[in-house]
Amino acid sequence: MIIAVDGPAASGKGTLAAGLARHYGLPHLDTGLLYRAVGLAVAGKEDGPAFETAAIAAAESLDASHLTDLEALTAADTGVLASKVAVIAQVRAALFDFQRSFATQPGGAVLDGRDIGTRICPDADVKLFIQADSKARMERRAQQLEARGETVDRYKLFHQIEERDARDMLNPHGGFYQAEDAHLLDTTQMGIEAALRAAIAIVEKAKALKAGGQEPS
Ligand code: CDP
């Protein structure tokens, strides 16, 4: 079973995808980490002429060893860098095969990102699109960063998230929208446990419908 989980910055899609992967015993890929690793590799070059070429080279040579420094990868500034390299078509193309192979491994997988249901796995068995309003998303990300000892400027973080949302939505190579057959889950008013229960219910319903059986009540 392939489960595609998409949604905007800090919507909770990563936590939900990890929870679904645990629940169904499937491997999980946070595809945002790939873009973040490319962004990190070209940090400091954003305003230079070689930015695109360097980002494409970094995407083409990306391997698992670039995904280990989670502290640097998940920093808020790295998210902004990631959204800058994510608008480069050749970067997306270079990262496609890795994501596609992960998704199509025997037994299936859970992938989260922005274009999983639209571009990477249009054939996914279940697609979820996670939403939450921008203030709730900022607060969640702030608490995540504070939990690991970082000092958070909430005003700056809110603007970073809005800046990323805007760039992502305009990404001409993206496919950053809710797939027609995706199930929308708005988690603004939900804690992690409630959101995971709701996501599992959606997956169970989709599985039952696919099997041609009764919808679970
Ligand atoms: O965790 P958060 O939602 O804040 O970000 P992320 O999923 O790690 O993604 C960081 C950035 O990478 C996004 O703002 C997108 O610009 C880009 N991205 C993408 O283009 N395609 C994906 N499948 C995943 C992320």
GROMACS .gro file of N, CA and C in nm, residues 54-163:
model
  330
   54ALA      N    1   2.470   2.504  -0.895
   54ALA     CA    2   2.516   2.435  -0.773
   54ALA      C    3   2.404   2.350  -0.714
   55ALA      N    4   2.280   2.402  -0.718
   55ALA     CA    5   2.168   2.327  -0.661
   55ALA      C    6   2.142   2.200  -0.744
   56ILE      N    7   2.151   2.212  -0.874
   56ILE     CA    8   2.127   2.096  -0.961
   56ILE      C    9   2.236   1.990  -0.934
   57ALA      N   10   2.362   2.036  -0.925
   57ALA     CA   11   2.472   1.942  -0.898
   57ALA      C   12   2.451   1.874  -0.763
   58ALA      N   13   2.407   1.951  -0.663
   58ALA     CA   14   2.384   1.892  -0.529
   58ALA      C   15   2.272   1.790  -0.535
   59ALA      N   16   2.166   1.820  -0.610
   59ALA     CA   17   2.053   1.726  -0.619
   59ALA      C   18   2.097   1.599  -0.691
   60GLU      N   19   2.181   1.615  -0.794
   60GLU     CA   20   2.223   1.497  -0.870
   60GLU      C   21   2.317   1.407  -0.791
   61SER      N   22   2.390   1.466  -0.695
   61SER     CA   23   2.484   1.383  -0.620
   61SER      C   24   2.433   1.349  -0.479
   62LEU      N   25   2.305   1.375  -0.455
   62LEU     CA   26   2.250   1.352  -0.321
   62LEU      C   27   2.246   1.204  -0.286
   63ASP      N   28   2.291   1.170  -0.165
   63ASP     CA   29   2.273   1.033  -0.119
   63ASP      C   30   2.242   1.034   0.031
   64ALA      N   31   2.223   0.916   0.088
   64ALA     CA   32   2.177   0.905   0.227
   64ALA      C   33   2.268   0.978   0.325
   65SER      N   34   2.397   0.992   0.291
   65SER     CA   35   2.490   1.057   0.386
   65SER      C   36   2.456   1.206   0.403
   66HIS      N   37   2.378   1.262   0.311
   66HIS     CA   38   2.341   1.404   0.324
   66HIS      C   39   2.215   1.424   0.409
   67LEU      N   40   2.161   1.313   0.459
   67LEU     CA   41   2.033   1.324   0.530
   67LEU      C   42   2.046   1.297   0.679
   68THR      N   43   2.169   1.304   0.730
   68THR     CA   44   2.190   1.262   0.868
   68THR      C   45   2.188   1.378   0.971
   69ASP      N   46   2.227   1.497   0.929
   69ASP     CA   47   2.235   1.608   1.024
   69ASP      C   48   2.096   1.671   1.042
   70LEU      N   49   2.012   1.601   1.118
   70LEU     CA   50   1.871   1.644   1.128
   70LEU      C   51   1.855   1.783   1.188
   71GLU      N   52   1.949   1.819   1.277
   71GLU     CA   53   1.935   1.950   1.340
   71GLU      C   54   1.947   2.061   1.235
   72ALA      N   55   2.049   2.052   1.150
   72ALA     CA   56   2.067   2.154   1.045
   72ALA      C   57   1.958   2.142   0.940
   73LEU      N   58   1.921   2.019   0.906
   73LEU     CA   59   1.821   1.999   0.800
   73LEU      C   60   1.685   2.056   0.839
   74THR      N   61   1.648   2.041   0.966
   74THR     CA   62   1.514   2.083   1.005
   74THR      C   63   1.507   2.226   1.058
   75ALA      N   64   1.617   2.300   1.053
   75ALA     CA   65   1.615   2.439   1.099
   75ALA      C   66   1.523   2.521   1.008
   76ALA      N   67   1.462   2.626   1.066
   76ALA     CA   68   1.365   2.706   0.990
   76ALA      C   69   1.430   2.769   0.865
   77ASP      N   70   1.553   2.818   0.879
   77ASP     CA   71   1.621   2.882   0.764
   77ASP      C   72   1.643   2.782   0.651
   78THR      N   73   1.668   2.657   0.687
   78THR     CA   74   1.689   2.554   0.584
   78THR      C   75   1.560   2.531   0.505
   79GLY      N   76   1.444   2.547   0.572
   79GLY     CA   77   1.316   2.534   0.504
   79GLY      C   78   1.302   2.639   0.393
   80VAL      N   79   1.347   2.761   0.423
   80VAL     CA   80   1.339   2.868   0.323
   80VAL      C   81   1.432   2.836   0.205
   81LEU      N   82   1.554   2.790   0.236
   81LEU     CA   83   1.648   2.750   0.129
   81LEU      C   84   1.589   2.637   0.044
   82ALA      N   85   1.524   2.541   0.112
   82ALA     CA   86   1.465   2.427   0.041
   82ALA      C   87   1.361   2.477  -0.059
   83SER      N   88   1.279   2.574  -0.017
   83SER     CA   89   1.174   2.621  -0.108
   83SER      C   90   1.235   2.697  -0.227
   84LYS      N   91   1.357   2.748  -0.209
   84LYS     CA   92   1.423   2.817  -0.322
   84LYS      C   93   1.479   2.718  -0.424
   85VAL      N   94   1.535   2.607  -0.376
   85VAL     CA   95   1.587   2.509  -0.473
   85VAL      C   96   1.472   2.427  -0.534
   86ALA      N   97   1.359   2.424  -0.462
   86ALA     CA   98   1.246   2.341  -0.508
   86ALA      C   99   1.177   2.397  -0.631
   87VAL      N  100   1.206   2.524  -0.668
   87VAL     CA  101   1.144   2.581  -0.788
   87VAL      C  102   1.228   2.554  -0.913
   88ILE      N  103   1.340   2.485  -0.896
   88ILE     CA  104   1.427   2.456  -1.011
   88ILE      C  105   1.387   2.319  -1.069
   89ALA      N  106   1.342   2.321  -1.193
   89ALA     CA  107   1.288   2.198  -1.254
   89ALA      C  108   1.388   2.083  -1.250
   90GLN      N  109   1.517   2.112  -1.280
   90GLN     CA  110   1.615   2.002  -1.284
   90GLN      C  111   1.644   1.946  -1.144
   91VAL      N  112   1.624   2.027  -1.041
   91VAL     CA  113   1.640   1.975  -0.905
   91VAL      C  114   1.528   1.874  -0.879
   92ARG      N  115   1.406   1.912  -0.914
   92ARG     CA  116   1.293   1.821  -0.893
   92ARG      C  117   1.311   1.692  -0.974
   93ALA      N  118   1.360   1.708  -1.098
   93ALA     CA  119   1.379   1.590  -1.183
   93ALA      C  120   1.484   1.498  -1.122
   94ALA      N  121   1.592   1.558  -1.068
   94ALA     CA  122   1.701   1.476  -1.011
   94ALA      C  123   1.653   1.400  -0.888
   95LEU      N  124   1.554   1.454  -0.816
   95LEU     CA  125   1.508   1.388  -0.693
   95LEU      C  126   1.392   1.292  -0.718
   96PHE      N  127   1.342   1.292  -0.841
   96PHE     CA  128   1.223   1.212  -0.872
   96PHE      C  129   1.246   1.061  -0.853
   97ASP      N  130   1.353   1.008  -0.915
   97ASP     CA  131   1.375   0.863  -0.915
   97ASP      C  132   1.390   0.807  -0.773
   98PHE      N  133   1.463   0.881  -0.689
   98PHE     CA  134   1.483   0.836  -0.552
   98PHE      C  135   1.347   0.819  -0.482
   99GLN      N  136   1.261   0.918  -0.499
   99GLN     CA  137   1.130   0.914  -0.433
   99GLN      C  138   1.043   0.804  -0.492
  100ARG      N  139   1.048   0.791  -0.624
  100ARG     CA  140   0.965   0.692  -0.692
  100ARG      C  141   1.009   0.549  -0.652
  101SER      N  142   1.141   0.526  -0.646
  101SER     CA  143   1.188   0.392  -0.606
  101SER      C  144   1.146   0.362  -0.464
  102PHE      N  145   1.156   0.464  -0.377
  102PHE     CA  146   1.116   0.442  -0.238
  102PHE      C  147   0.969   0.403  -0.233
  103ALA      N  148   0.887   0.475  -0.310
  103ALA     CA  149   0.742   0.452  -0.306
  103ALA      C  150   0.704   0.314  -0.358
  104THR      N  151   0.777   0.267  -0.458
  104THR     CA  152   0.735   0.143  -0.524
  104THR      C  153   0.806   0.019  -0.471
  105GLN      N  154   0.874   0.031  -0.357
  105GLN     CA  155   0.939  -0.088  -0.301
  105GLN      C  156   0.831  -0.190  -0.261
  106PRO      N  157   0.867  -0.317  -0.260
  106PRO     CA  158   0.768  -0.420  -0.229
  106PRO      C  159   0.701  -0.393  -0.093
  107GLY      N  160   0.572  -0.406  -0.088
  107GLY     CA  161   0.500  -0.384   0.039
  107GLY      C  162   0.446  -0.243   0.052
  108GLY      N  163   0.508  -0.149  -0.019
  108GLY     CA  164   0.458  -0.012  -0.016
  108GLY      C  165   0.533   0.079   0.079
  109ALA      N  166   0.483   0.199   0.096
  109ALA     CA  167   0.553   0.300   0.176
  109ALA      C  168   0.460   0.418   0.203
  110VAL      N  169   0.504   0.501   0.298
  110VAL     CA  170   0.435   0.627   0.324
  110VAL      C  171   0.533   0.739   0.287
  111LEU      N  172   0.490   0.832   0.205
  111LEU     CA  173   0.576   0.945   0.169
  111LEU      C  174   0.502   1.073   0.203
  112ASP      N  175   0.573   1.170   0.259
  112ASP     CA  176   0.508   1.299   0.279
  112ASP      C  177   0.586   1.410   0.210
  113GLY      N  178   0.512   1.511   0.166
  113GLY     CA  179   0.574   1.622   0.094
  113GLY      C  180   0.471   1.719   0.041
  114ARG      N  181   0.493   1.763  -0.083
  114ARG     CA  182   0.404   1.862  -0.143
  114ARG      C  183   0.337   1.811  -0.270
  115ASP      N  184   0.408   1.719  -0.338
  115ASP     CA  185   0.361   1.675  -0.470
  115ASP      C  186   0.353   1.524  -0.478
  116ILE      N  187   0.337   1.459  -0.364
  116ILE     CA  188   0.339   1.312  -0.365
  116ILE      C  189   0.214   1.258  -0.436
  117GLY      N  190   0.098   1.312  -0.400
  117GLY     CA  191  -0.025   1.264  -0.462
  117GLY      C  192  -0.044   1.310  -0.605
  118THR      N  193   0.023   1.418  -0.641
  118THR     CA  194   0.003   1.473  -0.777
  118THR      C  195   0.110   1.428  -0.875
  119ARG      N  196   0.238   1.426  -0.832
  119ARG     CA  197   0.345   1.399  -0.927
  119ARG      C  198   0.423   1.270  -0.900
  120ILE      N  199   0.456   1.248  -0.772
  120ILE     CA  200   0.544   1.133  -0.742
  120ILE      C  201   0.463   1.003  -0.744
  121CYS      N  202   0.348   1.004  -0.679
  121CYS     CA  203   0.266   0.882  -0.673
  121CYS      C  204   0.121   0.913  -0.709
  122PRO      N  205   0.097   0.952  -0.833
  122PRO     CA  206  -0.043   0.976  -0.870
  122PRO      C  207  -0.127   0.849  -0.855
  123ASP      N  208  -0.056   0.734  -0.848
  123ASP     CA  209  -0.124   0.604  -0.836
  123ASP      C  210  -0.132   0.555  -0.691
  124ALA      N  211  -0.104   0.643  -0.594
  124ALA     CA  212  -0.106   0.600  -0.452
  124ALA      C  213  -0.241   0.539  -0.415
  125ASP      N  214  -0.239   0.444  -0.322
  125ASP     CA  215  -0.364   0.380  -0.280
  125ASP      C  216  -0.450   0.475  -0.199
  126VAL      N  217  -0.385   0.555  -0.115
  126VAL     CA  218  -0.459   0.653  -0.035
  126VAL      C  219  -0.381   0.784  -0.037
  127LYS      N  220  -0.454   0.895  -0.058
  127LYS     CA  221  -0.390   1.027  -0.057
  127LYS      C  222  -0.456   1.114   0.049
  128LEU      N  223  -0.371   1.175   0.130
  128LEU     CA  224  -0.422   1.266   0.232
  128LEU      C  225  -0.364   1.404   0.205
  129PHE      N  226  -0.446   1.506   0.222
  129PHE     CA  227  -0.395   1.643   0.212
  129PHE      C  228  -0.422   1.708   0.348
  130ILE      N  229  -0.312   1.741   0.417
  130ILE     CA  230  -0.323   1.791   0.554
  130ILE      C  231  -0.321   1.944   0.553
  131GLN      N  232  -0.417   2.003   0.620
  131GLN     CA  233  -0.424   2.148   0.624
  131GLN      C  234  -0.435   2.193   0.769
  132ALA      N  235  -0.395   2.316   0.795
  132ALA     CA  236  -0.415   2.379   0.926
  132ALA      C  237  -0.392   2.527   0.903
  133ASP      N  238  -0.457   2.614   0.979
  133ASP     CA  239  -0.439   2.756   0.948
  133ASP      C  240  -0.298   2.802   0.984
  134SER      N  241  -0.254   2.914   0.923
  134SER     CA  242  -0.112   2.948   0.934
  134SER      C  243  -0.067   2.980   1.075
  135LYS      N  244  -0.158   3.034   1.158
  135LYS     CA  245  -0.117   3.064   1.296
  135LYS      C  246  -0.092   2.934   1.372
  136ALA      N  247  -0.181   2.837   1.352
  136ALA     CA  248  -0.165   2.708   1.421
  136ALA      C  249  -0.036   2.641   1.373
  137ARG      N  250  -0.007   2.652   1.245
  137ARG     CA  251   0.114   2.589   1.191
  137ARG      C  252   0.239   2.655   1.248
  138MET      N  253   0.235   2.788   1.258
  138MET     CA  254   0.351   2.859   1.315
  138MET      C  255   0.372   2.817   1.460
  139GLU      N  256   0.264   2.809   1.537
  139GLU     CA  257   0.276   2.775   1.678
  139GLU      C  258   0.332   2.634   1.696
  140ARG      N  259   0.286   2.540   1.612
  140ARG     CA  260   0.338   2.403   1.621
  140ARG      C  261   0.486   2.398   1.591
  141ARG      N  262   0.526   2.466   1.483
  141ARG     CA  263   0.668   2.466   1.447
  141ARG      C  264   0.750   2.534   1.556
  142ALA      N  265   0.696   2.643   1.615
  142ALA     CA  266   0.767   2.714   1.722
  142ALA      C  267   0.791   2.620   1.840
  143GLN      N  268   0.688   2.545   1.876
  143GLN     CA  269   0.701   2.454   1.991
  143GLN      C  270   0.800   2.341   1.961
  144GLN      N  271   0.799   2.295   1.836
  144GLN     CA  272   0.895   2.191   1.795
  144GLN      C  273   1.038   2.242   1.812
  145LEU      N  274   1.062   2.365   1.766
  145LEU     CA  275   1.197   2.422   1.771
  145LEU      C  276   1.237   2.450   1.916
  146GLU      N  277   1.141   2.500   1.995
  146GLU     CA  278   1.170   2.530   2.136
  146GLU      C  279   1.200   2.403   2.215
  147ALA      N  280   1.130   2.296   2.178
  147ALA     CA  281   1.150   2.169   2.249
  147ALA      C  282   1.294   2.121   2.234
  148ARG      N  283   1.362   2.164   2.128
  148ARG     CA  284   1.501   2.123   2.118
  148ARG      C  285   1.598   2.237   2.152
  149GLY      N  286   1.544   2.332   2.226
  149GLY     CA  287   1.631   2.432   2.287
  149GLY      C  288   1.658   2.556   2.204
  150GLU      N  289   1.587   2.570   2.090
  150GLU     CA  290   1.612   2.689   2.008
  150GLU      C  291   1.527   2.807   2.056
  151THR      N  292   1.581   2.927   2.042
  151THR     CA  293   1.503   3.046   2.073
  151THR      C  294   1.426   3.083   1.948
  152VAL      N  295   1.295   3.106   1.965
  152VAL     CA  296   1.213   3.128   1.846
  152VAL      C  297   1.157   3.269   1.843
  153ASP      N  298   1.176   3.336   1.730
  153ASP     CA  299   1.114   3.465   1.705
  153ASP      C  300   0.986   3.433   1.626
  154ARG      N  301   0.869   3.435   1.696
  154ARG     CA  302   0.744   3.390   1.632
  154ARG      C  303   0.704   3.476   1.514
  155TYR      N  304   0.735   3.604   1.522
  155TYR     CA  305   0.701   3.694   1.412
  155TYR      C  306   0.778   3.653   1.286
  156LYS      N  307   0.909   3.629   1.304
  156LYS     CA  308   0.993   3.590   1.190
  156LYS      C  309   0.948   3.454   1.135
  157LEU      N  310   0.919   3.362   1.228
  157LEU     CA  311   0.879   3.228   1.186
  157LEU      C  312   0.749   3.231   1.105
  158PHE      N  313   0.654   3.313   1.152
  158PHE     CA  314   0.526   3.325   1.081
  158PHE      C  315   0.552   3.373   0.938
  159HIS      N  316   0.639   3.473   0.925
  159HIS     CA  317   0.667   3.527   0.791
  159HIS      C  318   0.743   3.428   0.704
  160GLN      N  319   0.830   3.350   0.768
  160GLN     CA  320   0.904   3.248   0.690
  160GLN      C  321   0.806   3.145   0.633
  161ILE      N  322   0.710   3.106   0.717
  161ILE     CA  323   0.613   3.006   0.673
  161ILE      C  324   0.526   3.063   0.561
  162GLU      N  325   0.483   3.188   0.577
  162GLU     CA  326   0.400   3.251   0.472
  162GLU      C  327   0.479   3.266   0.343
  163GLU      N  328   0.609   3.303   0.358
  163GLU     CA  329   0.694   3.322   0.239
  163GLU      C  330   0.707   3.189   0.165
   0.00000   0.00000   0.00000
